[in-house]
Coordinates of C-alpha atoms in Angstrom, one line a residue:
M1330 CA -13.8 4.2 26.0
S1331 CA -10.9 4.2 28.5
F1332 CA -8.1 2.6 26.5
N1333 CA -6.2 5.8 25.8
F1334 CA -2.7 4.5 25.2
Y1335 CA -0.1 5.7 22.6
T1336 CA 0.9 3.1 20.0
L1337 CA 3.5 2.9 17.2
G1338 CA 0.6 2.8 14.7
G1339 CA 1.2 -0.8 13.7
S1340 CA 3.6 -2.0 11.0
Q1341 CA 4.3 -5.7 10.6
F1342 CA 1.8 -6.9 13.2
W1343 CA -1.4 -4.9 12.6
E1344 CA -3.4 -4.5 9.4
D1345 CA -5.8 -1.6 8.6
V1346 CA -9.3 -2.7 8.0
F1347 CA -11.2 0.6 8.3
Y1348 CA -10.2 4.2 7.8
Y1349 CA -12.1 7.5 8.3
Q1350 CA -10.6 11.0 8.6
K1351 CA -7.2 9.6 9.9
W1352 CA -8.9 7.3 12.4
R1353 CA -8.4 3.6 11.7
I1354 CA -9.4 0.2 12.9
Q1355 CA -6.6 -2.3 12.9
R1356 CA -6.6 -6.1 13.2
N1357 CA -3.7 -8.1 14.7
Y1358 CA -2.7 -10.5 12.0
K1359 CA -2.1 -13.3 14.6
T1360 CA -4.6 -12.9 17.4
K1361 CA -7.3 -11.4 15.1
K1362 CA -8.2 -8.8 17.8
Y1363 CA -9.1 -5.3 16.7
R1364 CA -8.2 -1.9 18.0
L1365 CA -9.3 1.7 17.2
L1366 CA -6.6 4.3 16.7
D1367 CA -7.2 8.0 16.5
N1368 CA -5.3 10.4 14.2
W1369 CA -2.4 10.5 16.7
D1370 CA -2.2 6.7 16.8
I1371 CA -3.6 6.6 20.3
R1372 CA -5.7 3.5 21.1
R1373 CA -9.2 4.5 21.9
A1374 CA -10.9 1.0 22.0
E1375 CA -10.2 -2.7 21.4
G1376 CA -12.0 -6.0 21.1
S1377 CA -14.2 -7.0 18.1
F1378 CA -14.6 -5.0 14.9
D1379 CA -18.2 -4.1 15.9
N1380 CA -17.1 -2.9 19.3
C1381 CA -14.4 -0.7 17.7
R1382 CA -16.9 0.6 15.1
R1383 CA -19.4 1.5 17.8
A1384 CA -16.7 3.3 19.8
F1385 CA -15.7 5.2 16.7
L1386 CA -19.3 6.4 16.2
K1387 CA -19.3 7.8 19.7
Y1388 CA -16.0 9.6 19.1
I1389 CA -17.4 11.2 16.0
E1390 CA -19.7 13.2 18.3
V1391 CA -17.1 13.8 21.0
F1392 CA -14.4 15.2 18.6
Q1393 CA -16.9 16.6 16.0
L1394 CA -15.2 14.8 13.1
S1395 CA -16.2 16.2 9.7
R1396 CA -17.6 13.9 7.1
Q1397 CA -15.3 12.6 4.5
K1398 CA -16.6 12.5 0.9
G1399 CA -15.5 12.3 -2.7
H1400 CA -12.2 11.0 -4.1
M1401 CA -9.7 9.1 -2.0
V1402 CA -6.1 8.1 -2.9
I1403 CA -5.1 4.8 -1.3
L1404 CA -1.4 4.3 -0.7
L1405 CA 0.0 0.7 -0.6
H1406 CA 3.6 0.3 0.6
G1407 CA 6.2 -2.3 -0.4
L1408 CA 7.8 -5.3 1.3
A1409 CA 9.0 -4.6 4.9
D1410 CA 7.7 -1.0 4.6
S1411 CA 4.9 0.7 6.5
K1412 CA 2.4 3.5 5.8
N1413 CA 4.9 6.1 7.1
I1414 CA 7.0 6.0 4.0
F1415 CA 4.2 7.9 2.2
K1416 CA 4.2 11.0 4.4
P1417 CA 5.7 13.4 1.8
L1418 CA 3.4 12.2 -0.9
W1419 CA 0.3 12.1 1.4
R1420 CA 0.9 15.8 2.2
E1421 CA 1.0 16.8 -1.5
I1422 CA -2.1 14.8 -2.3
I1423 CA -4.0 16.6 0.5
K1424 CA -2.9 20.0 -0.9
K1425 CA -4.7 19.1 -4.1
G1426 CA -8.0 18.7 -2.3
L1427 CA -8.1 14.9 -2.4
L1428 CA -8.4 12.5 0.5
A1429 CA -5.5 10.2 1.1
A1430 CA -5.2 7.0 3.2
A1431 CA -1.8 5.2 3.7
I1432 CA -2.7 1.6 4.5
N1433 CA -0.7 -0.7 6.8
Y1434 CA -0.5 -4.4 5.9
P1435 CA 1.9 -6.9 7.6
S1436 CA 3.9 -7.5 4.4
T1437 CA 6.4 -9.8 6.1
R1438 CA 3.8 -11.9 8.0
K1439 CA 1.3 -13.2 5.4
K1440 CA 1.1 -14.4 1.8
I1441 CA -0.3 -12.3 -1.1
D1442 CA -3.8 -13.8 -0.8
G1443 CA -3.9 -12.9 2.9
H1444 CA -3.2 -9.3 2.1
V1445 CA -5.7 -9.3 -0.7
R1446 CA -8.4 -10.5 1.7
Q1447 CA -7.5 -7.7 4.2
L1448 CA -7.7 -5.0 1.5
D1449 CA -11.0 -6.4 0.2
F1450 CA -12.4 -6.1 3.7
F1451 CA -11.1 -2.6 3.9
M1452 CA -12.6 -1.5 0.6
N1453 CA -16.0 -3.1 1.5
H1454 CA -16.0 -1.0 4.7
L1455 CA -14.9 2.3 3.1
E1456 CA -17.6 4.8 3.8
D1457 CA -18.7 8.0 2.0
I1458 CA -16.2 7.6 -0.8
T1459 CA -17.4 7.6 -4.4
D1460 CA -14.0 7.4 -6.3
V1461 CA -10.6 5.9 -5.5
S1462 CA -7.2 6.0 -7.0
F1463 CA -4.2 4.0 -5.9
V1464 CA -0.4 4.5 -5.5
T1465 CA 1.6 1.4 -4.9
K1466 CA 5.3 0.7 -4.3
G1467 CA 6.9 -2.7 -5.1
I1468 CA 4.8 -5.7 -4.1
G1469 CA 1.9 -3.3 -3.3
G1470 CA 1.2 -3.3 -7.1
L1471 CA 0.9 -7.1 -7.1
I1472 CA -1.6 -7.1 -4.3
L1473 CA -3.6 -4.4 -6.0
R1474 CA -3.7 -6.2 -9.3
K1475 CA -5.0 -9.3 -7.6
L1476 CA -7.5 -7.3 -5.6
L1477 CA -9.0 -5.6 -8.6
S1478 CA -9.4 -9.0 -10.4
L1479 CA -12.0 -9.9 -7.7
D1480 CA -15.7 -9.5 -8.3
S1481 CA -16.3 -7.7 -5.0
P1482 CA -19.3 -5.6 -3.8
W1483 CA -17.3 -2.4 -3.3
Q1484 CA -16.5 -2.2 -7.0
Q1485 CA -20.3 -1.7 -7.6
K1486 CA -20.4 1.5 -5.6
I1487 CA -16.9 2.9 -5.9
K1488 CA -15.4 4.1 -9.2
I1489 CA -11.7 3.3 -9.8
Q1490 CA -10.0 6.4 -11.2
R1491 CA -6.2 6.2 -11.7
I1492 CA -3.3 4.0 -10.5
V1493 CA 0.4 4.8 -10.1
E1494 CA 2.9 2.0 -9.6
I1495 CA 6.3 2.9 -8.3
N1496 CA 9.0 0.3 -9.1
P1497 CA 6.6 -2.6 -9.7
V1498 CA 8.1 -6.1 -9.1
N1499 CA 9.4 -7.8 -12.3
S1500 CA 7.6 -11.0 -13.0
D1501 CA 10.8 -12.6 -14.5
T1502 CA 13.1 -11.6 -11.6
P1503 CA 14.4 -14.8 -9.8
L1504 CA 15.9 -13.0 -6.8
F1505 CA 13.0 -13.7 -4.4
E1506 CA 12.8 -17.3 -5.4
K1507 CA 16.5 -17.6 -4.6
L1508 CA 16.1 -15.9 -1.2
A1509 CA 13.3 -18.2 -0.3
K1510 CA 15.8 -21.1 -0.1
F1511 CA 17.5 -19.5 2.9
R1512 CA 16.0 -19.9 6.4
F1513 CA 17.2 -16.5 7.5
C1514 CA 15.5 -14.7 4.6
N1515 CA 12.3 -16.6 5.2
W1516 CA 12.4 -15.5 8.9
L1517 CA 13.2 -11.9 7.9
L1518 CA 10.8 -11.4 4.9
G1519 CA 8.2 -14.0 5.8
P1520 CA 5.9 -16.4 3.8
I1521 CA 5.4 -13.9 1.0
L1522 CA 8.7 -15.1 -0.4
M1523 CA 7.1 -18.3 -1.4
D1524 CA 4.7 -16.4 -3.7
L1525 CA 7.3 -14.2 -5.4
T1526 CA 8.3 -16.8 -8.0
P1527 CA 8.3 -16.0 -11.7
E1528 CA 5.6 -18.7 -12.3
Y1529 CA 3.3 -17.2 -9.6
L1530 CA 3.8 -13.6 -10.7
K1531 CA 3.0 -14.2 -14.3
N1532 CA -0.4 -15.6 -13.4
I1533 CA -1.5 -12.4 -11.6
P1534 CA -3.9 -10.6 -13.9
D1535 CA -3.0 -7.3 -15.4
F1536 CA -5.1 -4.2 -14.9
K1537 CA -8.4 -4.2 -16.8
K1538 CA -8.0 -0.5 -18.0
P1539 CA -4.2 0.1 -18.6
S1540 CA -4.9 3.6 -19.9
Q1541 CA -5.6 4.6 -16.3
V1542 CA -2.3 3.2 -15.0
G1543 CA 1.1 5.0 -14.9
I1544 CA 4.4 3.5 -13.9
I1545 CA 7.3 5.3 -12.3
H1546 CA 10.7 3.5 -12.6
Y1547 CA 12.9 5.1 -9.9
N1548 CA 16.6 4.3 -10.1
S1549 CA 18.3 5.1 -6.7
L1550 CA 22.0 5.5 -6.2
L1551 CA 22.2 1.9 -5.2
G1552 CA 20.3 0.9 -8.3
Q1553 CA 22.7 2.8 -10.5
V1554 CA 25.6 0.9 -8.9
F1555 CA 23.8 -2.4 -9.9
Q1556 CA 23.9 -1.2 -13.5
W1557 CA 27.6 -1.9 -13.5
L1558 CA 27.1 -5.6 -12.5
P1559 CA 27.8 -8.3 -15.1
Q1560 CA 24.8 -9.2 -17.2
N1561 CA 24.3 -12.6 -15.6
L1562 CA 23.9 -10.9 -12.2
K1563 CA 21.7 -8.0 -13.2
K1564 CA 18.7 -10.3 -13.5
Y1565 CA 18.8 -11.0 -9.7
F1566 CA 18.4 -7.3 -8.8
N1567 CA 15.4 -6.3 -10.8
V1568 CA 17.4 -3.6 -12.8
T1569 CA 15.3 -3.9 -15.9
N1570 CA 12.1 -1.9 -16.4
E1571 CA 8.9 -4.0 -16.8
V1572 CA 5.8 -2.6 -18.4
H1573 CA 2.5 -4.5 -18.1
S1574 CA 0.4 -5.2 -21.1
G1575 CA -1.0 -2.1 -22.7
I1576 CA 0.5 0.4 -20.3
K1577 CA 2.0 3.4 -22.2
N1578 CA 2.3 5.9 -19.4
T1579 CA 5.8 5.3 -18.0
I1580 CA 8.6 7.5 -16.8
N1581 CA 12.1 7.0 -15.5
I1582 CA 13.5 9.0 -12.6
S1583 CA 17.0 8.8 -11.0
G1584 CA 18.0 10.1 -7.6
Y1585 CA 20.3 9.4 -4.7
R1586 CA 17.7 8.4 -2.1
C1587 CA 16.8 4.8 -1.5
N1588 CA 13.2 5.6 -0.7
P1589 CA 11.6 6.8 -3.9
I1590 CA 8.8 8.6 -2.0
K1591 CA 11.3 11.1 -0.7
N1592 CA 12.3 12.1 -4.2
E1593 CA 10.7 15.4 -5.2
Q1594 CA 10.3 14.4 -8.9
V1595 CA 8.6 11.1 -7.9
I1596 CA 6.1 13.0 -5.7
L1597 CA 5.5 15.7 -8.4
K1598 CA 4.9 13.1 -11.2
C1599 CA 2.7 11.0 -8.9
V1600 CA 0.4 13.9 -8.1
K1601 CA 0.4 15.0 -11.7
F1602 CA -0.8 11.6 -12.9
L1603 CA -3.4 11.3 -10.2
T1604 CA -4.9 14.7 -11.1
Q1605 CA -4.3 14.9 -14.8
G1606 CA -3.8 11.4 -16.0
Q1607 CA -0.4 11.9 -17.5
F1608 CA 3.2 12.4 -16.3
R1609 CA 4.2 15.0 -18.9

């Protein structure tokens, strides 16, 4: 109980495997060691998962943490992002009376199956939650689609409500496959590049209930510049809007910010779909 050190909260080296009232247990993707962080990202314990779990139970009494219950929105970031990109959206979700958890996963350090295993472990250790919704950005949508295709114990006790995908990855975009041929890109973006090929992406199952899924296509200022590229180059920059099979709830939003989560309209439409099941 004496490991009270400030951390950066983890990003590309630590993966969240447990979350409760802003406290989280993280696992180092390489050493497999665990640590318990409080709501200020201060490390309170370390060692095995069970050791961190026992320490958390003691801190519940010390800090008199309230019990979480009900509906939680789980936020999954994109490639080379972290949970911090969701801060504006997280605040708006909380205002609506829902719980929200922005999850870190080391997107540049592992392949898709590795991230799926992490999130499956996370969901199986999610306590006092009866319903979940998801918001994903970029490759977070791919990981979620594969996660929900599993027959896992948590799906028997937690009901899946709604899903919002922000700029889902196009299955027919060859950009990642091209980048994987360069050593520098593999060092920068990691082994996940080997998965992001058109053949692999087309084999990831679609969502079982498309009526519960909404897609936001956000076109940043940089994306608008790409629209002026020759047709034979556009395909490399994912400038076309893909809609998965059966999904009718889609919306297009343009803005100048590169991060769509900082766009007010994206936040507004996200919260509207999560609470009402429609964008309009």
